[in-house]
PDB file of C-alpha atoms in Angstrom:
ATOM      1  CA  LEU A   7      -2.106  10.701  41.930  1.00 79.00           C
ATOM      2  CA  ARG A   8      -0.908  13.386  40.237  1.00 82.00           C
ATOM      3  CA  ARG A   9      -2.868  16.997  39.650  1.00 87.00           C
ATOM      4  CA  THR A  10      -3.477  17.384  36.170  1.00 86.00           C
ATOM      5  CA  ILE A  11      -5.462  19.984  33.698  1.00 86.00           C
ATOM      6  CA  VAL A  12      -7.179  19.336  30.883  1.00 86.00           C
ATOM      7  CA  VAL A  13      -7.325  21.755  28.113  1.00 85.00           C
ATOM      8  CA  ASP A  14      -9.862  21.136  25.146  1.00 85.00           C
ATOM      9  CA  ALA A  15      -9.769  22.297  22.053  1.00 83.00           C
ATOM     10  CA  ASP A  16     -11.575  21.836  18.651  1.00 82.00           C
ATOM     11  CA  VAL A  17     -10.019  22.601  15.133  1.00 80.00           C
ATOM     12  CA  ASP A  18     -12.242  24.383  12.711  1.00 78.00           C
ATOM     13  CA  TYR A  19     -11.813  21.963   9.648  1.00 69.00           C
ATOM     14  CA  ALA A  20     -13.812  24.685   7.553  1.00 69.00           C
ATOM     15  CA  ALA A  21     -11.517  27.517   7.921  1.00 72.00           C
ATOM     16  CA  GLY A  22      -8.594  24.915   6.491  1.00 71.00           C
ATOM     17  CA  PHE A  23      -6.911  24.055   9.586  1.00 74.00           C
ATOM     18  CA  ARG A  24      -5.293  20.505  10.266  1.00 73.00           C
ATOM     19  CA  ASP A  25      -4.763  18.795  13.370  1.00 74.00           C
ATOM     20  CA  ALA A  26      -1.368  18.280  12.969  1.00 74.00           C
ATOM     21  CA  ASP A  27      -0.537  22.163  12.127  1.00 78.00           C
ATOM     22  CA  ARG A  28      -2.645  23.338  15.156  1.00 81.00           C
ATOM     23  CA  ARG A  29      -0.818  20.879  17.095  1.00 82.00           C
ATOM     24  CA  GLU A  30       2.944  22.387  15.981  1.00 83.00           C
ATOM     25  CA  ALA A  31       1.651  25.981  16.969  1.00 84.00           C
ATOM     26  CA  VAL A  32       1.051  24.468  20.270  1.00 85.00           C
ATOM     27  CA  ALA A  33       3.797  22.894  21.133  1.00 84.00           C
ATOM     28  CA  ALA A  34       6.125  25.647  19.478  1.00 86.00           C
ATOM     29  CA  ALA A  35       4.164  27.860  21.957  1.00 86.00           C
ATOM     30  CA  LEU A  36       4.491  25.632  24.941  1.00 84.00           C
ATOM     31  CA  GLU A  37       8.322  25.387  24.098  1.00 85.00           C
ATOM     32  CA  GLY A  38       9.114  29.179  23.646  1.00 82.00           C
ATOM     33  CA  ASP A  39       7.069  32.064  25.680  1.00 79.00           C
ATOM     34  CA  LEU A  40       4.427  29.691  27.153  1.00 81.00           C
ATOM     35  CA  ALA A  41       6.721  27.259  28.619  1.00 85.00           C
ATOM     36  CA  PRO A  42       5.757  25.616  31.829  1.00 83.00           C
ATOM     37  CA  PRO A  43       7.744  26.092  34.901  1.00 85.00           C
ATOM     38  CA  PRO A  44      10.366  23.755  36.308  1.00 86.00           C
ATOM     39  CA  GLY A  45       8.275  20.543  37.743  1.00 84.00           C
ATOM     40  CA  ILE A  46       5.502  20.864  35.194  1.00 86.00           C
ATOM     41  CA  THR A  47       5.205  18.806  32.372  1.00 86.00           C
ATOM     42  CA  TRP A  48       2.749  18.558  29.532  1.00 86.00           C
ATOM     43  CA  GLU A  49       1.691  15.980  26.799  1.00 83.00           C
ATOM     44  CA  PHE A  50      -0.951  15.597  23.918  1.00 83.00           C
ATOM     45  CA  GLY A  51      -3.769  13.294  24.172  1.00 80.00           C
ATOM     46  CA  GLY A  52      -7.371  13.129  22.305  1.00 77.00           C
ATOM     47  CA  ALA A  53      -6.629  12.742  18.821  1.00 73.00           C
ATOM     48  CA  ASP A  54      -2.964  12.688  19.101  1.00 71.00           C
ATOM     49  CA  GLU A  55      -3.014   9.777  21.234  1.00 75.00           C
ATOM     50  CA  PHE A  56      -5.013   7.926  19.094  1.00 77.00           C
ATOM     51  CA  GLU A  57      -3.301   8.575  15.925  1.00 76.00           C
ATOM     52  CA  ARG A  58      -0.088   7.239  17.628  1.00 78.00           C
ATOM     53  CA  GLU A  59      -2.059   3.995  19.036  1.00 81.00           C
ATOM     54  CA  SER A  60      -3.554   3.608  15.086  1.00 80.00           C
ATOM     55  CA  THR A  61       0.149   4.146  13.767  1.00 79.00           C
ATOM     56  CA  GLU A  62       1.532   1.689  15.989  1.00 84.00           C
ATOM     57  CA  PHE A  63      -1.175  -1.034  15.372  1.00 85.00           C
ATOM     58  CA  LEU A  64      -1.151  -0.600  11.602  1.00 81.00           C
ATOM     59  CA  THR A  65       2.470  -0.701  11.437  1.00 83.00           C
ATOM     60  CA  GLN A  66       2.349  -3.892  13.286  1.00 87.00           C
ATOM     61  CA  ALA A  67      -0.577  -5.249  10.844  1.00 84.00           C
ATOM     62  CA  PHE A  68       1.334  -4.402   7.763  1.00 82.00           C
ATOM     63  CA  TRP A  69       4.218  -6.143   8.808  1.00 85.00           C
ATOM     64  CA  VAL A  70       2.127  -9.466   9.837  1.00 87.00           C
ATOM     65  CA  ALA A  71       0.209  -9.180   6.627  1.00 83.00           C
ATOM     66  CA  ILE A  72       3.809  -8.707   4.600  1.00 83.00           C
ATOM     67  CA  LEU A  73       5.058 -11.681   6.508  1.00 86.00           C
ATOM     68  CA  LEU A  74       2.288 -14.236   6.093  1.00 87.00           C
ATOM     69  CA  ILE A  75       2.034 -13.379   2.591  1.00 83.00           C
ATOM     70  CA  ALA A  76       5.827 -14.519   2.007  1.00 84.00           C
ATOM     71  CA  LEU A  77       5.078 -17.264   3.971  1.00 86.00           C
ATOM     72  CA  ILE A  78       2.242 -18.341   1.827  1.00 85.00           C
ATOM     73  CA  LEU A  79       4.209 -17.803  -1.354  1.00 82.00           C
ATOM     74  CA  VAL A  80       7.101 -19.902   0.235  1.00 83.00           C
ATOM     75  CA  THR A  81       4.604 -22.873   0.563  1.00 83.00           C
ATOM     76  CA  GLU A  82       2.901 -22.467  -2.454  1.00 79.00           C
ATOM     77  CA  PHE A  83       5.941 -22.048  -5.349  1.00 78.00           C
ATOM     78  CA  ASP A  84       8.323 -23.740  -3.078  1.00 78.00           C
ATOM     79  CA  SER A  85      10.816 -21.256  -4.067  1.00 77.00           C
ATOM     80  CA  LEU A  86      12.264 -17.820  -2.795  1.00 80.00           C
ATOM     81  CA  ILE A  87      12.487 -16.321  -5.862  1.00 80.00           C
ATOM     82  CA  THR A  88       8.772 -15.915  -6.366  1.00 80.00           C
ATOM     83  CA  PRO A  89       8.032 -14.482  -2.897  1.00 83.00           C
ATOM     84  CA  VAL A  90      10.806 -11.859  -3.140  1.00 84.00           C
ATOM     85  CA  THR A  91       9.611 -10.922  -6.785  1.00 83.00           C
ATOM     86  CA  ILE A  92       6.461 -10.164  -5.384  1.00 82.00           C
ATOM     87  CA  LEU A  93       7.052  -8.532  -2.674  1.00 83.00           C
ATOM     88  CA  VAL A  94       9.437  -6.232  -4.446  1.00 84.00           C
ATOM     89  CA  ALA A  95       5.968  -4.968  -6.510  1.00 82.00           C
ATOM     90  CA  VAL A  96       4.627  -4.594  -2.873  1.00 83.00           C
ATOM     91  CA  VAL A  97       6.958  -2.423  -2.143  1.00 84.00           C
ATOM     92  CA  LEU A  98       7.122  -0.148  -5.324  1.00 83.00           C
ATOM     93  CA  SER A  99       3.351   0.369  -5.231  1.00 85.00           C
ATOM     94  CA  LEU A 100       3.753   2.544  -2.390  1.00 85.00           C
ATOM     95  CA  ILE A 101       5.683   5.243  -4.908  1.00 87.00           C
ATOM     96  CA  GLY A 102       2.232   5.432  -6.386  1.00 87.00           C
ATOM     97  CA  VAL A 103       0.027   5.688  -2.863  1.00 88.00           C
ATOM     98  CA  LEU A 104       2.599   8.853  -2.352  1.00 87.00           C
ATOM     99  CA  TRP A 105       2.866  10.317  -5.858  1.00 88.00           C
ATOM    100  CA  GLY A 106      -1.381  10.216  -5.325  1.00 86.00           C
ATOM    101  CA  LEU A 107      -0.915  12.212  -1.922  1.00 85.00           C
ATOM    102  CA  MET A 108       0.796  14.562  -3.458  1.00 87.00           C
ATOM    103  CA  LEU A 109      -0.921  15.106  -6.565  1.00 86.00           C
ATOM    104  CA  THR A 110      -4.401  15.245  -5.075  1.00 83.00           C
ATOM    105  CA  GLY A 111      -3.163  17.470  -2.162  1.00 81.00           C
ATOM    106  CA  THR A 112      -4.778  14.893   0.225  1.00 79.00           C
ATOM    107  CA  PRO A 113      -3.201  14.597   3.527  1.00 76.00           C
ATOM    108  CA  PHE A 114      -1.618  11.355   4.942  1.00 76.00           C
ATOM    109  CA  GLY A 115      -4.512   9.677   7.474  1.00 73.00           C
ATOM    110  CA  ILE A 116      -3.129   7.381   9.447  1.00 74.00           C
ATOM    111  CA  ILE A 117      -5.707   5.259   9.844  1.00 77.00           C
ATOM    112  CA  MET A 118      -7.635   4.765   6.274  1.00 80.00           C
ATOM    113  CA  THR A 119      -4.571   5.266   4.120  1.00 82.00           C
ATOM    114  CA  GLY A 120      -3.018   2.703   6.128  1.00 81.00           C
ATOM    115  CA  ILE A 121      -5.906   0.675   5.453  1.00 83.00           C
ATOM    116  CA  GLY A 122      -5.446   1.316   1.747  1.00 84.00           C
ATOM    117  CA  VAL A 123      -1.801   0.862   1.850  1.00 84.00           C
ATOM    118  CA  ILE A 124      -2.420  -2.899   3.416  1.00 83.00           C
ATOM    119  CA  SER A 125      -5.595  -3.632   1.348  1.00 84.00           C
ATOM    120  CA  LEU A 126      -3.171  -2.665  -1.718  1.00 85.00           C
ATOM    121  CA  ALA A 127      -0.601  -4.915  -1.118  1.00 83.00           C
ATOM    122  CA  GLY A 128      -3.194  -7.769  -1.480  1.00 82.00           C
ATOM    123  CA  ILE A 129      -4.476  -6.748  -4.767  1.00 84.00           C
ATOM    124  CA  VAL A 130      -0.742  -6.463  -5.800  1.00 84.00           C
ATOM    125  CA  VAL A 131       0.189  -9.859  -4.604  1.00 85.00           C
ATOM    126  CA  ASN A 132      -2.856 -11.636  -6.845  1.00 84.00           C
ATOM    127  CA  ASN A 133      -1.760  -9.623 -10.069  1.00 83.00           C
ATOM    128  CA  ALA A 134       2.226 -10.700  -9.718  1.00 85.00           C
ATOM    129  CA  ILE A 135       1.082 -14.321  -8.976  1.00 85.00           C
ATOM    130  CA  VAL A 136      -1.184 -14.086 -11.784  1.00 84.00           C
ATOM    131  CA  LEU A 137       2.066 -13.426 -13.905  1.00 85.00           C
ATOM    132  CA  CYS A 138       4.515 -15.469 -12.188  1.00 84.00           C
ATOM    133  CA  ASP A 139       1.974 -18.661 -12.035  1.00 84.00           C
ATOM    134  CA  PHE A 140       2.205 -18.615 -15.738  1.00 86.00           C
ATOM    135  CA  ILE A 141       5.972 -18.138 -15.807  1.00 86.00           C
ATOM    136  CA  PHE A 142       6.618 -21.314 -14.271  1.00 84.00           C
ATOM    137  CA  GLN A 143       3.943 -23.383 -16.531  1.00 86.00           C
ATOM    138  CA  GLU A 144       5.519 -22.073 -19.505  1.00 87.00           C
ATOM    139  CA  ARG A 145       8.969 -23.429 -17.794  1.00 84.00           C
ATOM    140  CA  ARG A 146       7.719 -26.843 -17.544  1.00 85.00           C
ATOM    141  CA  THR A 147       6.597 -27.213 -21.243  1.00 86.00           C
ATOM    142  CA  GLY A 148      10.248 -26.526 -21.823  1.00 84.00           C
ATOM    143  CA  LYS A 149      10.566 -23.372 -22.907  1.00 84.00           C
ATOM    144  CA  SER A 150      13.059 -20.917 -21.687  1.00 85.00           C
ATOM    145  CA  ARG A 151      13.061 -18.308 -19.126  1.00 83.00           C
ATOM    146  CA  ALA A 152      13.016 -15.534 -21.556  1.00 86.00           C
ATOM    147  CA  GLU A 153      10.695 -17.102 -23.609  1.00 87.00           C
ATOM    148  CA  ALA A 154       8.403 -17.925 -20.631  1.00 88.00           C
ATOM    149  CA  ILE A 155       8.680 -14.397 -19.188  1.00 87.00           C
ATOM    150  CA  VAL A 156       7.494 -13.130 -22.793  1.00 87.00           C
ATOM    151  CA  GLU A 157       4.493 -15.242 -23.293  1.00 88.00           C
ATOM    152  CA  ALA A 158       3.438 -14.612 -19.911  1.00 86.00           C
ATOM    153  CA  GLY A 159       3.828 -10.792 -20.026  1.00 86.00           C
ATOM    154  CA  ARG A 160       1.309 -11.233 -23.545  1.00 87.00           C
ATOM    155  CA  VAL A 161      -0.779 -13.513 -22.196  1.00 88.00           C
ATOM    156  CA  ARG A 162      -1.762 -12.416 -18.438  1.00 86.00           C
ATOM    157  CA  MET A 163      -1.342  -8.809 -19.167  1.00 87.00           C
ATOM    158  CA  ARG A 164      -5.425  -8.800 -20.098  1.00 89.00           C
ATOM    159  CA  PRO A 165      -6.320 -10.496 -16.435  1.00 87.00           C
ATOM    160  CA  VAL A 166      -4.024  -8.319 -14.772  1.00 87.00           C
ATOM    161  CA  LEU A 167      -5.052  -4.564 -16.674  1.00 89.00           C
ATOM    162  CA  LEU A 168      -8.870  -6.258 -16.081  1.00 89.00           C
ATOM    163  CA  THR A 169      -8.181  -6.133 -12.513  1.00 85.00           C
ATOM    164  CA  ALA A 170      -6.711  -2.931 -12.021  1.00 87.00           C
ATOM    165  CA  VAL A 171      -9.016  -0.720 -14.265  1.00 89.00           C
ATOM    166  CA  THR A 172     -12.184  -2.240 -12.258  1.00 90.00           C
ATOM    167  CA  THR A 173     -10.702  -1.658  -8.931  1.00 87.00           C
ATOM    168  CA  VAL A 174      -9.940   1.898 -10.094  1.00 88.00           C
ATOM    169  CA  LEU A 175     -13.406   2.295 -11.611  1.00 88.00           C
ATOM    170  CA  GLY A 176     -15.159   0.784  -8.388  1.00 86.00           C
ATOM    171  CA  LEU A 177     -13.406   3.396  -5.957  1.00 85.00           C
ATOM    172  CA  ILE A 178     -13.800   6.394  -8.446  1.00 84.00           C
ATOM    173  CA  PRO A 179     -17.421   7.180  -6.632  1.00 81.00           C
ATOM    174  CA  LEU A 180     -16.557   6.702  -3.448  1.00 79.00           C
ATOM    175  CA  THR A 181     -13.294   8.350  -3.658  1.00 81.00           C
ATOM    176  CA  THR A 182     -14.939  11.410  -5.133  1.00 80.00           C
ATOM    177  CA  GLY A 183     -18.174  11.585  -3.868  1.00 75.00           C
ATOM    178  CA  VAL A 184     -19.784  11.010  -6.820  1.00 75.00           C
ATOM    179  CA  ASN A 185     -23.310   9.492  -6.729  1.00 72.00           C
ATOM    180  CA  PHE A 186     -25.892   8.739  -8.846  1.00 70.00           C
ATOM    181  CA  ASP A 187     -29.723   8.055  -7.805  1.00 72.00           C
ATOM    182  CA  PHE A 188     -31.207   5.757  -9.552  1.00 75.00           C
ATOM    183  CA  ARG A 189     -34.618   6.615  -7.909  1.00 78.00           C
ATOM    184  CA  SER A 190     -34.829   9.995  -9.360  1.00 77.00           C
ATOM    185  CA  LEU A 191     -32.100   9.965 -11.624  1.00 76.00           C
ATOM    186  CA  THR A 192     -29.875  12.819 -10.458  1.00 76.00           C
ATOM    187  CA  LEU A 193     -26.344  13.205  -9.998  1.00 73.00           C
ATOM    188  CA  GLN A 194     -25.059  14.081  -6.524  1.00 71.00           C
ATOM    189  CA  LEU A 195     -21.857  15.665  -5.864  1.00 70.00           C
ATOM    190  CA  GLY A 196     -19.501  16.067  -3.111  1.00 64.00           C
ATOM    191  CA  SER A 197     -20.644  13.418  -0.698  1.00 65.00           C
ATOM    192  CA  GLU A 198     -19.604  14.017   2.797  1.00 64.00           C
ATOM    193  CA  SER A 199     -18.119  10.637   3.128  1.00 65.00           C
ATOM    194  CA  THR A 200     -15.220  11.285   1.020  1.00 68.00           C
ATOM    195  CA  GLN A 201     -13.900  13.315   3.684  1.00 70.00           C
ATOM    196  CA  TRP A 202     -13.214   9.584   5.368  1.00 72.00           C
ATOM    197  CA  TRP A 203     -12.984   6.874   2.749  1.00 78.00           C
ATOM    198  CA  GLY A 204     -11.024   9.644   0.156  1.00 79.00           C
ATOM    199  CA  PRO A 205      -7.679   8.966   1.602  1.00 83.00           C
ATOM    200  CA  MET A 206      -8.233   4.955   1.220  1.00 85.00           C
ATOM    201  CA  GLY A 207      -9.296   5.506  -1.899  1.00 86.00           C
ATOM    202  CA  VAL A 208      -6.733   7.922  -3.472  1.00 87.00           C
ATOM    203  CA  ALA A 209      -4.156   5.450  -1.717  1.00 87.00           C
ATOM    204  CA  VAL A 210      -5.741   2.453  -3.618  1.00 89.00           C
ATOM    205  CA  ILE A 211      -6.222   3.919  -6.888  1.00 90.00           C
ATOM    206  CA  PHE A 212      -3.089   5.475  -7.523  1.00 90.00           C
ATOM    207  CA  GLY A 213      -0.798   2.819  -5.750  1.00 89.00           C
ATOM    208  CA  LEU A 214      -2.979  -0.005  -7.689  1.00 88.00           C
ATOM    209  CA  THR A 215      -2.396   2.216 -11.127  1.00 89.00           C
ATOM    210  CA  VAL A 216       1.842   2.247 -10.625  1.00 88.00           C
ATOM    211  CA  SER A 217       1.863  -1.306  -9.068  1.00 86.00           C
ATOM    212  CA  THR A 218       0.299  -2.480 -12.655  1.00 87.00           C
ATOM    213  CA  ALA A 219       2.738  -1.164 -14.359  1.00 85.00           C
ATOM    214  CA  PHE A 220       5.511  -2.644 -12.192  1.00 83.00           C
ATOM    215  CA  THR A 221       3.684  -5.665 -12.188  1.00 83.00           C
ATOM    216  CA  LEU A 222       3.864  -5.949 -16.013  1.00 86.00           C
ATOM    217  CA  LEU A 223       7.455  -4.354 -16.848  1.00 86.00           C
ATOM    218  CA  VAL A 224       9.355  -4.910 -13.419  1.00 84.00           C
ATOM    219  CA  VAL A 225       8.303  -8.283 -11.771  1.00 84.00           C
ATOM    220  CA  PRO A 226       9.231 -10.058 -14.926  1.00 86.00           C
ATOM    221  CA  VAL A 227      12.888  -8.430 -15.077  1.00 87.00           C
ATOM    222  CA  THR A 228      13.508  -9.128 -11.402  1.00 85.00           C
ATOM    223  CA  PHE A 229      12.497 -12.813 -11.382  1.00 83.00           C
ATOM    224  CA  ASP A 230      14.683 -12.662 -14.915  1.00 84.00           C
ATOM    225  CA  VAL A 231      17.810 -11.748 -12.671  1.00 85.00           C
ATOM    226  CA  LEU A 232      16.779 -13.841  -9.512  1.00 83.00           C
ATOM    227  CA  ASP A 233      16.405 -16.863 -11.516  1.00 79.00           C
ATOM    228  CA  GLY A 234      19.571 -16.367 -13.627  1.00 79.00           C
ATOM    229  CA  LEU A 235      21.517 -15.906 -10.582  1.00 80.00           C
ATOM    230  CA  SER A 236      20.074 -18.746  -8.760  1.00 76.00           C
ATOM    231  CA  GLU A 237      20.895 -21.020 -11.947  1.00 74.00           C
ATOM    232  CA  ARG A 238      24.340 -19.734 -11.745  1.00 76.00           C
ATOM    233  CA  PHE A 239      24.758 -20.485  -8.582  1.00 73.00           C
ATOM    234  CA  ARG A 240      23.486 -23.837  -8.598  1.00 70.00           C
ATOM    235  CA  ASP A 241      25.389 -24.703 -11.445  1.00 69.00           C
ATOM    236  CA  ARG A 242      28.669 -22.872  -9.346  1.00 71.00           C
ATOM    237  CA  ARG A 243      27.805 -25.485  -6.607  1.00 68.00           C
ATOM    238  CA  SER A 244      27.203 -28.331  -8.677  1.00 64.00           C
ATOM    239  CA  ARG A 245      31.004 -28.541 -10.451  1.00 64.00           C
ATOM    240  CA  PRO A 246      33.134 -30.901  -9.500  1.00 60.00           C
ATOM    241  CA  VAL A 247      36.173 -29.312  -7.161  1.00 54.00           C
TER     242      VAL A 247
END
Protein backbone atom coordinates (compact mmCIF):
# COMPACT_ATOMS: atom_id res chain seq x y z
CA LEU A 1 0.00 0.00 0.00
CA ARG A 2 2.92 2.31 -0.69
CA ARG A 3 2.92 4.63 -3.65
CA THR A 4 5.85 3.60 -5.83
CA ILE A 5 7.42 4.98 -8.97
CA VAL A 6 9.57 2.66 -11.08
CA VAL A 7 12.23 4.14 -13.37
CA ASP A 8 13.66 1.76 -15.97
CA ALA A 9 16.91 2.21 -17.88
CA ASP A 10 19.19 0.09 -20.05
CA VAL A 11 22.97 0.09 -20.01
CA ASP A 12 24.77 0.60 -23.31
CA TYR A 13 27.35 -2.19 -23.10
CA ALA A 14 28.58 -1.48 -26.63
CA ALA A 15 29.72 1.98 -25.48
CA GLY A 16 31.81 0.41 -22.71
CA PHE A 17 29.46 1.09 -19.78
CA ARG A 18 28.90 -1.42 -16.98
CA ASP A 19 26.03 -1.93 -14.57
CA ALA A 20 28.10 -1.25 -11.45
CA ASP A 21 29.50 2.02 -12.81
CA ARG A 22 26.05 3.30 -13.84
CA ARG A 23 24.56 2.40 -10.45
CA GLU A 24 27.35 4.26 -8.67
CA ALA A 25 26.71 7.34 -10.82
CA VAL A 26 22.96 7.22 -10.16
CA ALA A 27 23.51 6.70 -6.42
CA ALA A 28 25.87 9.67 -6.29
CA ALA A 29 23.31 11.85 -8.03
CA LEU A 30 20.46 10.73 -5.75
CA GLU A 31 22.60 11.43 -2.71
CA GLY A 32 23.68 14.81 -4.05
CA ASP A 33 21.86 17.31 -6.24
CA LEU A 34 18.91 15.00 -6.96
CA ALA A 35 18.35 13.96 -3.33
CA PRO A 36 14.61 13.28 -2.77
CA PRO A 37 12.70 15.26 -0.12
CA PRO A 38 12.12 13.83 3.37
CA GLY A 39 9.74 10.87 3.49
CA ILE A 40 10.75 9.56 0.06
CA THR A 41 13.18 6.64 -0.17
CA TRP A 42 14.77 4.94 -3.15
CA GLU A 43 16.41 1.58 -3.84
CA PHE A 44 17.83 -0.30 -6.81
CA GLY A 45 15.93 -3.23 -8.27
CA GLY A 46 16.33 -5.25 -11.43
CA ALA A 47 19.86 -6.43 -12.08
CA ASP A 48 21.15 -5.11 -8.75
CA GLU A 49 18.53 -7.06 -6.80
CA PHE A 50 19.23 -10.17 -8.86
CA GLU A 51 22.98 -9.84 -8.22
CA ARG A 52 22.46 -9.53 -4.47
CA GLU A 53 20.33 -12.67 -4.41
CA SER A 54 22.86 -14.53 -6.56
CA THR A 55 25.74 -13.41 -4.36
CA GLU A 56 23.99 -14.65 -1.24
CA PHE A 57 23.13 -17.99 -2.82
CA LEU A 58 26.59 -18.62 -4.31
CA THR A 59 28.30 -17.65 -1.05
CA GLN A 60 26.19 -20.16 0.84
CA ALA A 61 26.78 -22.78 -1.87
CA PHE A 62 30.55 -22.25 -1.68
CA TRP A 63 30.71 -22.74 2.08
CA VAL A 64 28.39 -25.75 1.93
CA ALA A 65 30.65 -27.25 -0.74
CA ILE A 66 33.74 -26.63 1.40
CA LEU A 67 32.09 -28.21 4.46
CA LEU A 68 30.97 -31.25 2.47
CA ILE A 69 34.46 -31.63 0.98
CA ALA A 70 36.01 -31.41 4.45
CA LEU A 71 33.52 -33.96 5.83
CA ILE A 72 34.25 -36.44 3.04
CA LEU A 73 38.02 -35.98 3.42
CA VAL A 74 37.89 -36.52 7.19
CA THR A 75 35.84 -39.67 6.65
CA GLU A 76 38.13 -40.93 3.89
CA PHE A 77 41.50 -40.28 5.51
CA ASP A 78 40.41 -40.50 9.17
CA SER A 79 42.59 -37.49 9.90
CA LEU A 80 42.33 -33.73 10.25
CA ILE A 81 45.76 -33.03 8.80
CA THR A 82 44.97 -34.10 5.25
CA PRO A 83 41.68 -32.13 4.93
CA VAL A 84 43.37 -28.98 6.23
CA THR A 85 46.27 -29.50 3.81
CA ILE A 86 43.94 -29.95 0.85
CA LEU A 87 41.68 -27.03 1.77
CA VAL A 88 44.75 -24.77 1.95
CA ALA A 89 45.26 -25.47 -1.76
CA VAL A 90 41.61 -24.58 -2.43
CA VAL A 91 41.95 -21.22 -0.67
CA LEU A 92 45.23 -20.42 -2.42
CA SER A 93 43.65 -21.15 -5.81
CA LEU A 94 41.62 -17.95 -5.34
CA ILE A 95 44.87 -16.03 -5.89
CA GLY A 96 44.98 -17.35 -9.44
CA VAL A 97 41.35 -16.39 -10.01
CA LEU A 98 41.97 -12.78 -8.98
CA TRP A 99 45.18 -12.58 -11.02
CA GLY A 100 43.38 -13.91 -14.08
CA LEU A 101 40.57 -11.38 -13.79
CA MET A 102 43.04 -8.51 -13.41
CA LEU A 103 45.37 -9.62 -16.22
CA THR A 104 42.56 -10.14 -18.72
CA GLY A 105 40.53 -7.14 -17.59
CA THR A 106 37.51 -9.36 -17.00
CA PRO A 107 34.93 -7.92 -14.59
CA PHE A 108 34.01 -10.08 -11.60
CA GLY A 109 30.69 -11.56 -12.67
CA ILE A 110 28.80 -12.70 -9.61
CA ILE A 111 27.11 -15.66 -11.26
CA MET A 112 29.61 -17.13 -13.72
CA THR A 113 32.76 -16.23 -11.79
CA GLY A 114 31.16 -17.66 -8.64
CA ILE A 115 30.28 -20.88 -10.44
CA GLY A 116 33.85 -21.04 -11.74
CA VAL A 117 35.27 -20.70 -8.23
CA ILE A 118 33.01 -23.46 -6.90
CA SER A 119 33.86 -25.83 -9.76
CA LEU A 120 37.54 -24.95 -9.38
CA ALA A 121 37.43 -26.13 -5.76
CA GLY A 122 36.42 -29.62 -6.89
CA ILE A 123 39.26 -29.88 -9.40
CA VAL A 124 41.88 -28.63 -6.93
CA VAL A 125 40.67 -31.12 -4.32
CA ASN A 126 41.02 -34.00 -6.78
CA ASN A 127 44.63 -33.09 -7.58
CA ALA A 128 45.54 -32.71 -3.91
CA ILE A 129 43.91 -36.04 -3.03
CA VAL A 130 46.02 -37.79 -5.69
CA LEU A 131 49.15 -36.40 -4.04
CA CYS A 132 48.21 -36.95 -0.38
CA ASP A 133 46.88 -40.46 -0.94
CA PHE A 134 50.20 -41.54 -2.46
CA ILE A 135 52.04 -40.09 0.54
CA PHE A 136 49.96 -42.33 2.82
CA GLN A 137 50.64 -45.33 0.60
CA GLU A 138 54.38 -44.72 0.81
CA ARG A 139 54.22 -44.25 4.59
CA ARG A 140 52.56 -47.68 4.93
CA THR A 141 55.57 -49.27 3.21
CA GLY A 142 57.81 -47.98 6.00
CA LYS A 143 59.28 -44.90 4.34
CA SER A 144 59.91 -41.76 6.33
CA ARG A 145 57.72 -38.71 5.93
CA ALA A 146 60.31 -36.84 3.86
CA GLU A 147 60.93 -39.82 1.57
CA ALA A 148 57.20 -40.37 1.06
CA ILE A 149 56.62 -36.71 0.19
CA VAL A 150 59.49 -36.62 -2.33
CA GLU A 151 58.37 -39.87 -3.95
CA ALA A 152 54.76 -38.65 -4.15
CA GLY A 153 55.85 -35.46 -5.87
CA ARG A 154 57.96 -37.41 -8.37
CA VAL A 155 55.35 -40.06 -9.22
CA ARG A 156 52.16 -38.01 -9.03
CA MET A 157 53.44 -34.91 -10.81
CA ARG A 158 52.44 -36.23 -14.24
CA PRO A 159 48.79 -37.05 -13.41
CA VAL A 160 48.38 -33.71 -11.64
CA LEU A 161 49.82 -31.82 -14.61
CA LEU A 162 47.76 -33.82 -17.12
CA THR A 163 44.55 -33.05 -15.23
CA ALA A 164 45.34 -29.34 -15.20
CA VAL A 165 46.53 -29.12 -18.81
CA THR A 166 43.56 -31.00 -20.28
CA THR A 167 41.10 -28.88 -18.32
CA VAL A 168 42.78 -25.61 -19.30
CA LEU A 169 43.03 -26.55 -22.98
CA GLY A 170 39.41 -27.68 -23.01
CA LEU A 171 38.22 -24.34 -21.63
CA ILE A 172 40.28 -22.09 -23.92
CA PRO A 173 37.85 -22.27 -26.89
CA LEU A 174 34.87 -21.56 -24.62
CA THR A 175 36.64 -18.66 -22.92
CA THR A 176 38.17 -17.00 -25.97
CA GLY A 177 35.34 -17.67 -28.41
CA VAL A 178 37.52 -19.67 -30.82
CA ASN A 179 35.60 -22.31 -32.75
CA PHE A 180 36.56 -24.56 -35.67
CA ASP A 181 33.78 -25.62 -38.04
CA PHE A 182 34.71 -29.09 -39.28
CA ARG A 183 32.04 -29.00 -42.00
CA SER A 184 33.29 -25.89 -43.75
CA LEU A 185 36.85 -26.17 -42.36
CA THR A 186 36.80 -22.57 -41.19
CA LEU A 187 38.02 -20.94 -38.01
CA GLN A 188 35.52 -18.73 -36.21
CA LEU A 189 36.58 -16.04 -33.75
CA GLY A 190 34.73 -13.88 -31.24
CA SER A 191 31.70 -15.99 -30.38
CA GLU A 192 28.98 -14.11 -28.48
CA SER A 193 28.83 -16.90 -25.89
CA THR A 194 32.14 -15.71 -24.44
CA GLN A 195 30.33 -12.74 -22.87
CA TRP A 196 28.50 -15.24 -20.65
CA TRP A 197 31.02 -18.09 -20.26
CA GLY A 198 34.19 -15.97 -20.35
CA PRO A 199 34.37 -15.04 -16.63
CA MET A 200 33.87 -18.67 -15.59
CA GLY A 201 36.56 -19.86 -18.00
CA VAL A 202 39.04 -17.23 -16.85
CA ALA A 203 38.43 -18.15 -13.21
CA VAL A 204 38.99 -21.87 -13.81
CA ILE A 205 41.94 -21.50 -16.21
CA PHE A 206 44.03 -19.11 -14.12
CA GLY A 207 42.89 -20.57 -10.80
CA LEU A 208 43.78 -24.10 -11.88
CA THR A 209 47.13 -23.01 -13.32
CA VAL A 210 48.18 -21.35 -10.07
CA SER A 211 46.69 -24.06 -7.87
CA THR A 212 48.62 -26.74 -9.77
CA ALA A 213 51.88 -25.10 -8.73
CA PHE A 214 50.57 -24.81 -5.17
CA THR A 215 49.48 -28.46 -5.21
CA LEU A 216 52.96 -29.62 -6.18
CA LEU A 217 54.84 -27.22 -3.89
CA VAL A 218 52.69 -25.89 -1.05
CA VAL A 219 50.64 -29.03 -0.34
CA PRO A 220 53.69 -31.23 0.40
CA VAL A 221 55.22 -28.52 2.59
CA THR A 222 51.95 -27.97 4.46
CA PHE A 223 51.52 -31.70 4.97
CA ASP A 224 55.10 -32.02 6.25
CA VAL A 225 54.65 -29.16 8.73
CA LEU A 226 51.26 -30.29 10.04
CA ASP A 227 52.24 -33.95 10.25
CA GLY A 228 55.43 -33.01 12.09
CA LEU A 229 53.48 -30.94 14.59
CA SER A 230 51.03 -33.81 15.06
CA GLU A 231 53.85 -36.29 15.74
CA ARG A 232 55.49 -34.00 18.26
CA PHE A 233 52.14 -33.51 19.99
CA ARG A 234 51.56 -37.26 20.18
CA ASP A 235 55.09 -37.85 21.50
CA ARG A 236 54.61 -35.21 24.17
CA ARG A 237 51.34 -36.77 25.29
CA SER A 238 52.82 -40.26 25.41
CA ARG A 239 55.72 -39.23 27.67
CA PRO A 240 55.32 -40.26 31.30
CA VAL A 241 54.61 -37.39 33.68
